[in-house]
Amino acid sequence: MHRYRFLLSRQWVILTLVAIALIPTMIELGFWQQHRYEERTARNDLVSAALHAEPVPVERLTSPGHEVTRAEKYRTVTATGTFDPAREVVVRRRTNADDEVGFHVLTPFVLDDGKVLLVNRGWIPANGSQTAFPKIPAPPAGRTTVTGRLMADETTAASGIKNVKGLPDRQIMLINSAEEARRLGAEVLGGYIQQTAPEPKGGSPQQISDPGSEDAPLNYAYMIQWWLFAAAVPVGWWFLVRREVRDREETAAERQPEESAPAAV
């Protein structure tokens, strides 16, 4: 065992402790990636099922004060009523598919029974000052049937967007049905919809695209990668040990002939 006495040196003790610490850390990171993979896969399955479900009347899924659930989110719903552009607002700091910053247009939609549905009609550019209310293309006039994806109320916790106060008139940061109910003085259905039909004339506002799938396979690849790294640590450590033993033995063999050679006369 004297061949391995060098493992008790300060350098090798530190190296061994680092290797020991890395193994469980990498295993845990692999499990974390596995959890992310399962979470993203479940989310993708839920979104896909919602998008492919048959459209239903909006009041079948939501009502005033209702919190839209994960199973209800992205469901296609329909509603019949009248747009109220005089009381619409814009949602600040929203981007389109090209990452251009602008506004989302949020228009109250008064249903036949008097309740209000919040309709996100889409994105418009923030041309000029963001303190002035932008020019917005008008929605269809008269009684209209709209179709859209049902969305949950936005919160700072879920979106990371701070609900700034003191904004310019008719501008908001988050779409929240409870706050809009207080502003409008009306019964507002919980959540809101992202309009998908009818399509706007002239392509403005730009309608919001379908939610994309999260890259779950990437997390699966990272999971395998971390576990391979964990398996490689002891293999690498043993390789370094064997190389150190070999180098020491070769050095000792080179010195031995020199030490045993007779002194020159």
CSV table of N, CA and C in Angstrom, one decimal, residues 95-250:
chain,number,residue,atom,x,y,z
A,95,THR,N,-44.3,42.6,-26.0
A,95,THR,CA,-43.6,42.4,-27.2
A,95,THR,C,-44.3,41.5,-28.2
A,96,ASN,N,-44.0,41.6,-29.5
A,96,ASN,CA,-44.6,40.8,-30.5
A,96,ASN,C,-43.7,39.6,-30.8
A,97,ALA,N,-43.9,38.9,-31.9
A,97,ALA,CA,-43.1,37.7,-32.2
A,97,ALA,C,-41.7,38.1,-32.6
A,98,ASP,N,-41.5,39.4,-33.0
A,98,ASP,CA,-40.1,39.8,-33.3
A,98,ASP,C,-39.5,40.5,-32.2
A,99,ASP,N,-40.0,40.4,-31.0
A,99,ASP,CA,-39.5,41.1,-29.8
A,99,ASP,C,-39.5,42.6,-29.9
A,100,GLU,N,-40.3,43.2,-30.6
A,100,GLU,CA,-40.5,44.6,-30.7
A,100,GLU,C,-41.4,45.0,-29.5
A,101,VAL,N,-41.1,46.1,-28.8
A,101,VAL,CA,-41.8,46.5,-27.6
A,101,VAL,C,-43.0,47.4,-28.1
A,102,GLY,N,-44.2,47.1,-27.5
A,102,GLY,CA,-45.4,47.9,-27.8
A,102,GLY,C,-46.4,47.7,-26.7
A,103,PHE,N,-47.7,47.7,-27.1
A,103,PHE,CA,-48.8,47.5,-26.2
A,103,PHE,C,-49.7,46.3,-26.6
A,104,HIS,N,-50.4,45.7,-25.7
A,104,HIS,CA,-51.5,44.9,-25.9
A,104,HIS,C,-52.8,45.7,-25.8
A,105,VAL,N,-53.7,45.5,-26.6
A,105,VAL,CA,-55.0,46.2,-26.6
A,105,VAL,C,-56.0,45.4,-25.8
A,106,LEU,N,-56.5,45.9,-24.7
A,106,LEU,CA,-57.5,45.2,-23.9
A,106,LEU,C,-58.8,45.9,-24.0
A,107,THR,N,-59.8,45.3,-24.6
A,107,THR,CA,-61.1,45.9,-24.9
A,107,THR,C,-62.2,45.2,-24.2
A,108,PRO,N,-63.0,45.9,-23.4
A,108,PRO,CA,-64.2,45.3,-22.8
A,108,PRO,C,-65.2,44.8,-23.9
A,109,PHE,N,-65.7,43.6,-23.6
A,109,PHE,CA,-66.7,43.0,-24.6
A,109,PHE,C,-67.9,42.7,-23.8
A,110,VAL,N,-69.0,43.5,-24.0
A,110,VAL,CA,-70.2,43.4,-23.3
A,110,VAL,C,-71.1,42.2,-23.8
A,111,LEU,N,-71.3,41.2,-23.0
A,111,LEU,CA,-72.1,40.1,-23.5
A,111,LEU,C,-73.6,40.4,-23.5
A,112,ASP,N,-74.3,39.5,-24.1
A,112,ASP,CA,-75.8,39.7,-24.2
A,112,ASP,C,-76.5,39.8,-22.8
A,113,ASP,N,-75.9,39.2,-21.8
A,113,ASP,CA,-76.5,39.2,-20.5
A,113,ASP,C,-76.0,40.4,-19.6
A,114,GLY,N,-75.1,41.2,-20.2
A,114,GLY,CA,-74.7,42.4,-19.5
A,114,GLY,C,-73.3,42.2,-18.8
A,115,LYS,N,-72.9,41.0,-18.7
A,115,LYS,CA,-71.5,40.8,-18.1
A,115,LYS,C,-70.5,41.2,-19.1
A,116,VAL,N,-69.3,41.5,-18.6
A,116,VAL,CA,-68.2,41.9,-19.4
A,116,VAL,C,-67.1,40.9,-19.5
A,117,LEU,N,-66.6,40.6,-20.7
A,117,LEU,CA,-65.5,39.8,-21.0
A,117,LEU,C,-64.3,40.6,-21.4
A,118,LEU,N,-63.1,40.5,-20.9
A,118,LEU,CA,-62.0,41.2,-21.3
A,118,LEU,C,-61.3,40.5,-22.5
A,119,VAL,N,-61.1,41.3,-23.6
A,119,VAL,CA,-60.6,40.7,-24.8
A,119,VAL,C,-59.3,41.4,-25.1
A,120,ASN,N,-58.2,40.6,-25.1
A,120,ASN,CA,-56.9,41.0,-25.6
A,120,ASN,C,-56.9,40.9,-27.1
A,121,ARG,N,-57.1,42.1,-27.8
A,121,ARG,CA,-57.2,42.0,-29.2
A,121,ARG,C,-55.9,41.9,-30.0
A,122,GLY,N,-54.8,42.0,-29.2
A,122,GLY,CA,-53.5,41.8,-29.9
A,122,GLY,C,-52.5,42.9,-29.6
A,123,TRP,N,-51.4,43.0,-30.4
A,123,TRP,CA,-50.3,43.9,-30.2
A,123,TRP,C,-50.3,45.0,-31.2
A,124,ILE,N,-49.9,46.2,-30.7
A,124,ILE,CA,-49.7,47.4,-31.6
A,124,ILE,C,-48.3,48.0,-31.2
A,125,PRO,N,-47.6,48.6,-32.1
A,125,PRO,CA,-46.3,49.2,-31.8
A,125,PRO,C,-46.4,50.4,-30.9
A,126,ALA,N,-45.4,50.7,-30.1
A,126,ALA,CA,-45.3,51.9,-29.3
A,126,ALA,C,-44.6,53.0,-30.1
A,127,ASN,N,-45.3,53.5,-31.0
A,127,ASN,CA,-44.8,54.6,-31.8
A,127,ASN,C,-44.8,55.9,-31.1
A,128,GLY,N,-43.7,56.6,-31.0
A,128,GLY,CA,-43.7,57.9,-30.3
A,128,GLY,C,-43.7,57.7,-28.7
A,129,SER,N,-44.2,58.7,-28.0
A,129,SER,CA,-44.2,58.7,-26.6
A,129,SER,C,-45.1,57.6,-26.0
A,130,GLN,N,-44.6,56.9,-25.0
A,130,GLN,CA,-45.4,55.9,-24.3
A,130,GLN,C,-46.3,56.5,-23.2
A,131,THR,N,-46.2,57.8,-23.1
A,131,THR,CA,-47.1,58.4,-22.0
A,131,THR,C,-48.5,58.8,-22.6
A,132,ALA,N,-48.5,58.9,-24.0
A,132,ALA,CA,-49.8,59.2,-24.6
A,132,ALA,C,-50.5,58.0,-25.0
A,133,PHE,N,-51.8,58.1,-25.0
A,133,PHE,CA,-52.6,56.9,-25.4
A,133,PHE,C,-52.5,56.7,-26.9
A,134,PRO,N,-52.1,55.5,-27.4
A,134,PRO,CA,-51.8,55.3,-28.8
A,134,PRO,C,-53.1,55.2,-29.6
A,135,LYS,N,-52.9,55.4,-30.9
A,135,LYS,CA,-54.0,55.3,-31.9
A,135,LYS,C,-54.2,53.8,-32.1
A,136,ILE,N,-55.5,53.4,-31.9
A,136,ILE,CA,-55.8,51.9,-31.9
A,136,ILE,C,-56.8,51.7,-33.0
A,137,PRO,N,-56.6,50.7,-33.9
A,137,PRO,CA,-57.6,50.3,-34.9
A,137,PRO,C,-58.9,49.9,-34.2
A,138,ALA,N,-60.0,50.3,-34.7
A,138,ALA,CA,-61.3,50.0,-34.0
A,138,ALA,C,-61.7,48.6,-34.2
A,139,PRO,N,-62.4,48.0,-33.2
A,139,PRO,CA,-62.9,46.6,-33.3
A,139,PRO,C,-64.1,46.6,-34.1
A,140,PRO,N,-64.6,45.4,-34.5
A,140,PRO,CA,-65.9,45.4,-35.2
A,140,PRO,C,-67.0,46.0,-34.5
A,141,ALA,N,-67.8,46.8,-35.2
A,141,ALA,CA,-69.0,47.5,-34.6
A,141,ALA,C,-70.2,46.5,-34.5
A,142,GLY,N,-71.1,46.8,-33.6
A,142,GLY,CA,-72.3,46.1,-33.5
A,142,GLY,C,-72.1,44.7,-32.9
A,143,ARG,N,-73.2,43.9,-32.9
A,143,ARG,CA,-73.2,42.6,-32.3
A,143,ARG,C,-72.2,41.7,-33.0
A,144,THR,N,-71.3,41.1,-32.2
A,144,THR,CA,-70.2,40.3,-32.8
A,144,THR,C,-70.0,39.0,-32.0
A,145,THR,N,-69.5,38.0,-32.7
A,145,THR,CA,-69.1,36.8,-32.0
A,145,THR,C,-67.6,36.7,-32.1
A,146,VAL,N,-67.0,36.6,-31.0
A,146,VAL,CA,-65.5,36.5,-30.9
A,146,VAL,C,-65.1,35.1,-30.4
A,147,THR,N,-63.9,34.7,-30.8
A,147,THR,CA,-63.3,33.4,-30.4
A,147,THR,C,-61.9,33.7,-29.9
A,148,GLY,N,-61.5,33.0,-28.8
A,148,GLY,CA,-60.2,33.3,-28.3
A,148,GLY,C,-59.8,32.2,-27.3
A,149,ARG,N,-58.5,32.3,-26.9
A,149,ARG,CA,-58.0,31.4,-25.9
A,149,ARG,C,-58.2,32.0,-24.5
A,150,LEU,N,-58.8,31.2,-23.6
A,150,LEU,CA,-59.0,31.7,-22.2
A,150,LEU,C,-57.7,31.7,-21.5
A,151,MET,N,-57.4,32.8,-20.8
A,151,MET,CA,-56.2,33.0,-20.0
A,151,MET,C,-56.5,33.4,-18.6
A,152,ALA,N,-55.6,33.1,-17.7
A,152,ALA,CA,-55.8,33.4,-16.3
A,152,ALA,C,-55.4,34.9,-16.0
A,153,ASP,N,-55.9,35.5,-15.0
A,153,ASP,CA,-55.5,36.8,-14.6
A,153,ASP,C,-54.0,36.9,-14.4
A,154,GLU,N,-53.4,38.0,-14.8
A,154,GLU,CA,-52.0,38.1,-14.6
A,154,GLU,C,-51.7,38.6,-13.2
A,155,THR,N,-50.6,38.1,-12.6
A,155,THR,CA,-50.1,38.6,-11.3
A,155,THR,C,-48.6,38.8,-11.4
A,156,THR,N,-48.1,39.6,-10.5
A,156,THR,CA,-46.7,39.9,-10.4
A,156,THR,C,-45.9,38.6,-10.1
A,157,ALA,N,-46.5,37.8,-9.2
A,157,ALA,CA,-45.8,36.5,-8.8
A,157,ALA,C,-45.6,35.6,-10.0
A,158,ALA,N,-46.7,35.5,-10.9
A,158,ALA,CA,-46.6,34.6,-12.0
A,158,ALA,C,-45.9,35.1,-13.2
A,159,SER,N,-45.9,36.4,-13.4
A,159,SER,CA,-45.4,37.0,-14.6
A,159,SER,C,-44.0,37.7,-14.4
A,160,GLY,N,-43.8,38.1,-13.1
A,160,GLY,CA,-42.5,38.8,-12.8
A,160,GLY,C,-42.7,40.3,-13.2
A,161,ILE,N,-43.8,40.7,-13.6
A,161,ILE,CA,-44.1,42.1,-14.0
A,161,ILE,C,-44.6,42.9,-12.8
A,162,LYS,N,-43.9,44.0,-12.5
A,162,LYS,CA,-44.3,44.8,-11.3
A,162,LYS,C,-45.5,45.6,-11.7
A,163,ASN,N,-46.5,45.6,-10.9
A,163,ASN,CA,-47.7,46.4,-11.1
A,163,ASN,C,-47.5,47.8,-10.7
A,164,VAL,N,-46.9,48.6,-11.6
A,164,VAL,CA,-46.6,50.0,-11.3
A,164,VAL,C,-47.8,50.8,-11.2
A,165,LYS,N,-47.9,51.7,-10.2
A,165,LYS,CA,-49.0,52.6,-10.1
A,165,LYS,C,-48.6,54.0,-10.7
A,166,GLY,N,-49.6,54.8,-10.8
A,166,GLY,CA,-49.4,56.2,-11.3
A,166,GLY,C,-49.1,56.2,-12.8
A,167,LEU,N,-49.6,55.3,-13.6
A,167,LEU,CA,-49.3,55.2,-15.0
A,167,LEU,C,-50.2,56.3,-15.8
A,168,PRO,N,-49.8,56.6,-17.0
A,168,PRO,CA,-50.7,57.5,-17.8
A,168,PRO,C,-52.1,56.9,-17.9
A,169,ASP,N,-53.0,57.8,-18.2
A,169,ASP,CA,-54.4,57.4,-18.3
A,169,ASP,C,-54.6,56.3,-19.3
A,170,ARG,N,-55.4,55.3,-18.9
A,170,ARG,CA,-55.8,54.2,-19.7
A,170,ARG,C,-54.7,53.3,-20.1
A,171,GLN,N,-53.7,53.2,-19.2
A,171,GLN,CA,-52.6,52.3,-19.4
A,171,GLN,C,-52.4,51.4,-18.1
A,172,ILE,N,-52.2,50.1,-18.3
A,172,ILE,CA,-52.0,49.2,-17.2
A,172,ILE,C,-50.8,48.4,-17.4
A,173,MET,N,-50.3,47.7,-16.4
A,173,MET,CA,-49.2,46.8,-16.5
A,173,MET,C,-49.6,45.3,-16.6
A,174,LEU,N,-50.7,45.0,-15.8
A,174,LEU,CA,-51.1,43.6,-15.8
A,174,LEU,C,-52.6,43.5,-16.1
A,175,ILE,N,-53.0,42.4,-16.7
A,175,ILE,CA,-54.4,42.2,-17.0
A,175,ILE,C,-55.0,41.4,-15.9
A,176,ASN,N,-55.9,42.1,-15.1
A,176,ASN,CA,-56.5,41.5,-14.0
A,176,ASN,C,-58.0,41.8,-13.9
A,177,SER,N,-58.8,40.8,-14.0
A,177,SER,CA,-60.3,41.0,-14.1
A,177,SER,C,-60.9,41.7,-12.9
A,178,ALA,N,-60.3,41.5,-11.7
A,178,ALA,CA,-60.9,42.1,-10.5
A,178,ALA,C,-60.6,43.6,-10.5
A,179,GLU,N,-59.4,44.0,-11.0
A,179,GLU,CA,-59.1,45.4,-11.1
A,179,GLU,C,-59.9,46.1,-12.2
A,180,GLU,N,-60.1,45.4,-13.3
A,180,GLU,CA,-60.9,45.9,-14.4
A,180,GLU,C,-62.4,46.0,-14.0
A,181,ALA,N,-62.9,45.1,-13.1
A,181,ALA,CA,-64.2,45.2,-12.7
A,181,ALA,C,-64.5,46.5,-11.8
A,182,ARG,N,-63.5,46.8,-11.0
A,182,ARG,CA,-63.6,48.0,-10.2
A,182,ARG,C,-63.5,49.3,-11.1
A,183,ARG,N,-62.7,49.2,-12.1
A,183,ARG,CA,-62.5,50.4,-13.0
A,183,ARG,C,-63.8,50.6,-13.9
A,184,LEU,N,-64.4,49.5,-14.3
A,184,LEU,CA,-65.5,49.5,-15.2
A,184,LEU,C,-66.9,49.6,-14.4
A,185,GLY,N,-66.8,49.3,-13.2
A,185,GLY,CA,-68.1,49.2,-12.4
A,185,GLY,C,-69.1,48.2,-13.0
A,186,ALA,N,-68.5,47.1,-13.3
A,186,ALA,CA,-69.4,46.0,-14.0
A,186,ALA,C,-69.0,44.7,-13.5
A,187,GLU,N,-69.8,43.7,-13.8
A,187,GLU,CA,-69.5,42.3,-13.5
A,187,GLU,C,-68.6,41.8,-14.6
A,188,VAL,N,-67.3,41.5,-14.3
A,188,VAL,CA,-66.4,41.0,-15.3
A,188,VAL,C,-66.0,39.6,-15.1
A,189,LEU,N,-66.1,38.8,-16.1
A,189,LEU,CA,-65.7,37.4,-16.0
A,189,LEU,C,-64.3,37.2,-15.6
A,190,GLY,N,-64.0,36.2,-14.8
A,190,GLY,CA,-62.6,36.0,-14.4
A,190,GLY,C,-61.7,35.6,-15.6
A,191,GLY,N,-60.5,36.2,-15.5
A,191,GLY,CA,-59.5,35.9,-16.6
A,191,GLY,C,-59.8,36.8,-17.8
A,192,TYR,N,-59.3,36.4,-18.9
A,192,TYR,CA,-59.5,37.2,-20.2
A,192,TYR,C,-59.3,36.3,-21.3
A,193,ILE,N,-59.5,36.7,-22.6
A,193,ILE,CA,-59.2,35.9,-23.7
A,193,ILE,C,-58.3,36.6,-24.7
A,194,GLN,N,-57.4,35.8,-25.3
A,194,GLN,CA,-56.6,36.3,-26.4
A,194,GLN,C,-57.4,36.0,-27.7
A,195,GLN,N,-57.8,37.1,-28.4
A,195,GLN,CA,-58.7,36.9,-29.5
A,195,GLN,C,-58.0,36.2,-30.7
A,196,THR,N,-58.7,35.3,-31.3
A,196,THR,CA,-58.2,34.6,-32.4
A,196,THR,C,-59.1,34.8,-33.7
A,197,ALA,N,-60.3,35.2,-33.4
A,197,ALA,CA,-61.3,35.4,-34.5
A,197,ALA,C,-62.4,36.4,-34.0
A,198,PRO,N,-62.9,37.3,-34.9
A,198,PRO,CA,-62.5,37.5,-36.3
A,198,PRO,C,-61.1,38.1,-36.4
A,199,GLU,N,-60.4,37.9,-37.5
A,199,GLU,CA,-59.2,38.5,-37.7
A,199,GLU,C,-59.3,40.0,-37.9
A,200,PRO,N,-58.4,40.8,-37.4
A,200,PRO,CA,-58.6,42.3,-37.6
A,200,PRO,C,-58.3,42.7,-39.0
A,201,LYS,N,-59.0,43.8,-39.4
A,201,LYS,CA,-58.8,44.3,-40.8
A,201,LYS,C,-57.4,44.9,-40.8
A,202,GLY,N,-56.7,44.7,-41.9
A,202,GLY,CA,-55.4,45.2,-42.1
A,202,GLY,C,-54.3,44.6,-41.2
A,203,GLY,N,-54.7,43.6,-40.5
A,203,GLY,CA,-53.7,42.9,-39.7
A,203,GLY,C,-53.3,43.6,-38.4
A,204,SER,N,-54.0,44.6,-38.0
A,204,SER,CA,-53.7,45.3,-36.8
A,204,SER,C,-55.0,45.5,-35.9
A,205,PRO,N,-54.9,45.2,-34.6
A,205,PRO,CA,-53.7,44.7,-33.9
A,205,PRO,C,-53.2,43.3,-34.3
A,206,GLN,N,-51.9,43.1,-34.2
A,206,GLN,CA,-51.4,41.8,-34.5
A,206,GLN,C,-51.9,40.8,-33.4
A,207,GLN,N,-52.5,39.7,-33.9
A,207,GLN,CA,-53.0,38.8,-32.9
A,207,GLN,C,-51.9,38.0,-32.3
A,208,ILE,N,-52.1,37.5,-31.1
A,208,ILE,CA,-51.1,36.8,-30.4
A,208,ILE,C,-51.0,35.4,-30.8
A,209,SER,N,-49.8,34.9,-31.1
A,209,SER,CA,-49.6,33.5,-31.6
A,209,SER,C,-49.9,32.5,-30.6
A,210,ASP,N,-50.1,31.3,-31.0
A,210,ASP,CA,-50.3,30.1,-30.1
A,210,ASP,C,-49.1,30.0,-29.2
A,211,PRO,N,-49.3,29.6,-27.9
A,211,PRO,CA,-48.2,29.3,-27.0
A,211,PRO,C,-47.4,28.2,-27.6
A,212,GLY,N,-46.1,28.4,-27.6
A,212,GLY,CA,-45.2,27.3,-28.2
A,212,GLY,C,-44.9,26.3,-27.1
A,213,SER,N,-44.4,25.1,-27.6
A,213,SER,CA,-44.1,24.0,-26.7
A,213,SER,C,-42.7,24.3,-26.0
A,214,GLU,N,-42.6,24.1,-24.7
A,214,GLU,CA,-41.4,24.2,-24.0
A,214,GLU,C,-40.5,23.0,-24.4
A,215,ASP,N,-39.2,23.2,-24.4
A,215,ASP,CA,-38.2,22.2,-24.9
A,215,ASP,C,-37.9,21.2,-23.8
A,216,ALA,N,-38.9,20.3,-23.6
A,216,ALA,CA,-38.7,19.3,-22.6
A,216,ALA,C,-37.6,18.3,-22.9
A,217,PRO,N,-37.4,17.9,-24.2
A,217,PRO,CA,-36.3,17.0,-24.5
A,217,PRO,C,-34.9,17.5,-24.1
A,218,LEU,N,-34.7,18.9,-24.1
A,218,LEU,CA,-33.5,19.4,-23.7
A,218,LEU,C,-33.2,19.2,-22.2
A,219,ASN,N,-34.2,19.2,-21.4
A,219,ASN,CA,-34.0,18.9,-20.0
A,219,ASN,C,-33.7,17.4,-19.8
A,220,TYR,N,-34.3,16.6,-20.6
A,220,TYR,CA,-34.0,15.1,-20.6
A,220,TYR,C,-32.5,14.9,-20.9
A,221,ALA,N,-32.0,15.6,-21.9
A,221,ALA,CA,-30.6,15.5,-22.3
A,221,ALA,C,-29.7,16.0,-21.2
A,222,TYR,N,-30.1,17.1,-20.5
A,222,TYR,CA,-29.3,17.6,-19.4
A,222,TYR,C,-29.3,16.6,-18.3
A,223,MET,N,-30.4,15.9,-18.0
A,223,MET,CA,-30.5,14.9,-17.0
A,223,MET,C,-29.5,13.8,-17.2
A,224,ILE,N,-29.4,13.3,-18.4
A,224,ILE,CA,-28.5,12.2,-18.8
A,224,ILE,C,-27.1,12.7,-18.6
A,225,GLN,N,-26.8,14.0,-19.1
A,225,GLN,CA,-25.5,14.5,-19.1
A,225,GLN,C,-25.0,14.6,-17.6
A,226,TRP,N,-25.8,15.1,-16.7
A,226,TRP,CA,-25.3,15.2,-15.3
A,226,TRP,C,-25.0,13.9,-14.7
A,227,TRP,N,-25.8,12.9,-15.0
A,227,TRP,CA,-25.6,11.6,-14.4
A,227,TRP,C,-24.3,10.9,-15.1
A,228,LEU,N,-24.1,11.2,-16.3
A,228,LEU,CA,-22.8,10.7,-16.9
A,228,LEU,C,-21.6,11.4,-16.3
A,229,PHE,N,-21.8,12.7,-16.0
A,229,PHE,CA,-20.7,13.4,-15.3
A,229,PHE,C,-20.4,12.8,-14.0
A,230,ALA,N,-21.5,12.5,-13.2
A,230,ALA,CA,-21.4,11.9,-11.9
A,230,ALA,C,-20.6,10.5,-12.0
A,231,ALA,N,-21.0,9.7,-13.0
A,231,ALA,CA,-20.3,8.4,-13.2
A,231,ALA,C,-18.8,8.6,-13.6
A,232,ALA,N,-18.6,9.7,-14.3
A,232,ALA,CA,-17.2,10.0,-14.8
A,232,ALA,C,-16.3,10.4,-13.8
A,233,VAL,N,-16.8,11.0,-12.7
A,233,VAL,CA,-15.9,11.5,-11.6
A,233,VAL,C,-15.0,10.4,-11.0
A,234,PRO,N,-15.6,9.3,-10.5
A,234,PRO,CA,-14.7,8.3,-9.9
A,234,PRO,C,-13.8,7.7,-10.9
A,235,VAL,N,-14.3,7.5,-12.2
A,235,VAL,CA,-13.4,7.0,-13.2
A,235,VAL,C,-12.3,7.9,-13.4
A,236,GLY,N,-12.5,9.2,-13.5
A,236,GLY,CA,-11.5,10.1,-13.7
A,236,GLY,C,-10.5,10.2,-12.6
A,237,TRP,N,-11.1,10.1,-11.4
A,237,TRP,CA,-10.2,10.1,-10.2
A,237,TRP,C,-9.3,8.9,-10.2
A,238,TRP,N,-9.8,7.7,-10.5
A,238,TRP,CA,-9.0,6.5,-10.5
A,238,TRP,C,-7.9,6.6,-11.6
A,239,PHE,N,-8.3,7.2,-12.8
A,239,PHE,CA,-7.3,7.4,-13.8
A,239,PHE,C,-6.1,8.2,-13.4
A,240,LEU,N,-6.4,9.3,-12.7
A,240,LEU,CA,-5.4,10.2,-12.2
A,240,LEU,C,-4.5,9.5,-11.1
A,241,VAL,N,-5.1,8.7,-10.3
A,241,VAL,CA,-4.4,7.9,-9.3
A,241,VAL,C,-3.4,7.0,-10.0
A,242,ARG,N,-3.9,6.2,-11.0
A,242,ARG,CA,-3.0,5.3,-11.7
A,242,ARG,C,-1.9,6.0,-12.4
A,243,ARG,N,-2.2,7.1,-13.0
A,243,ARG,CA,-1.2,7.9,-13.7
A,243,ARG,C,-0.1,8.4,-12.7
A,244,GLU,N,-0.5,8.8,-11.5
A,244,GLU,CA,0.4,9.2,-10.5
A,244,GLU,C,1.3,8.1,-10.0
A,245,VAL,N,0.7,6.9,-9.9
A,245,VAL,CA,1.5,5.7,-9.5
A,245,VAL,C,2.5,5.4,-10.5
A,246,ARG,N,2.1,5.4,-11.8
A,246,ARG,CA,3.0,5.1,-12.9
A,246,ARG,C,4.1,6.1,-13.0
A,247,ASP,N,3.8,7.4,-12.8
A,247,ASP,CA,4.8,8.4,-12.9
A,247,ASP,C,5.8,8.3,-11.8
A,248,ARG,N,5.3,7.9,-10.6
A,248,ARG,CA,6.3,7.8,-9.5
A,248,ARG,C,7.2,6.6,-9.6
A,249,GLU,N,6.6,5.5,-10.1
A,249,GLU,CA,7.4,4.3,-10.3
A,249,GLU,C,8.4,4.5,-11.4
A,250,GLU,N,8.1,5.2,-12.5
A,250,GLU,CA,9.0,5.5,-13.5
A,250,GLU,C,10.2,6.4,-13.0
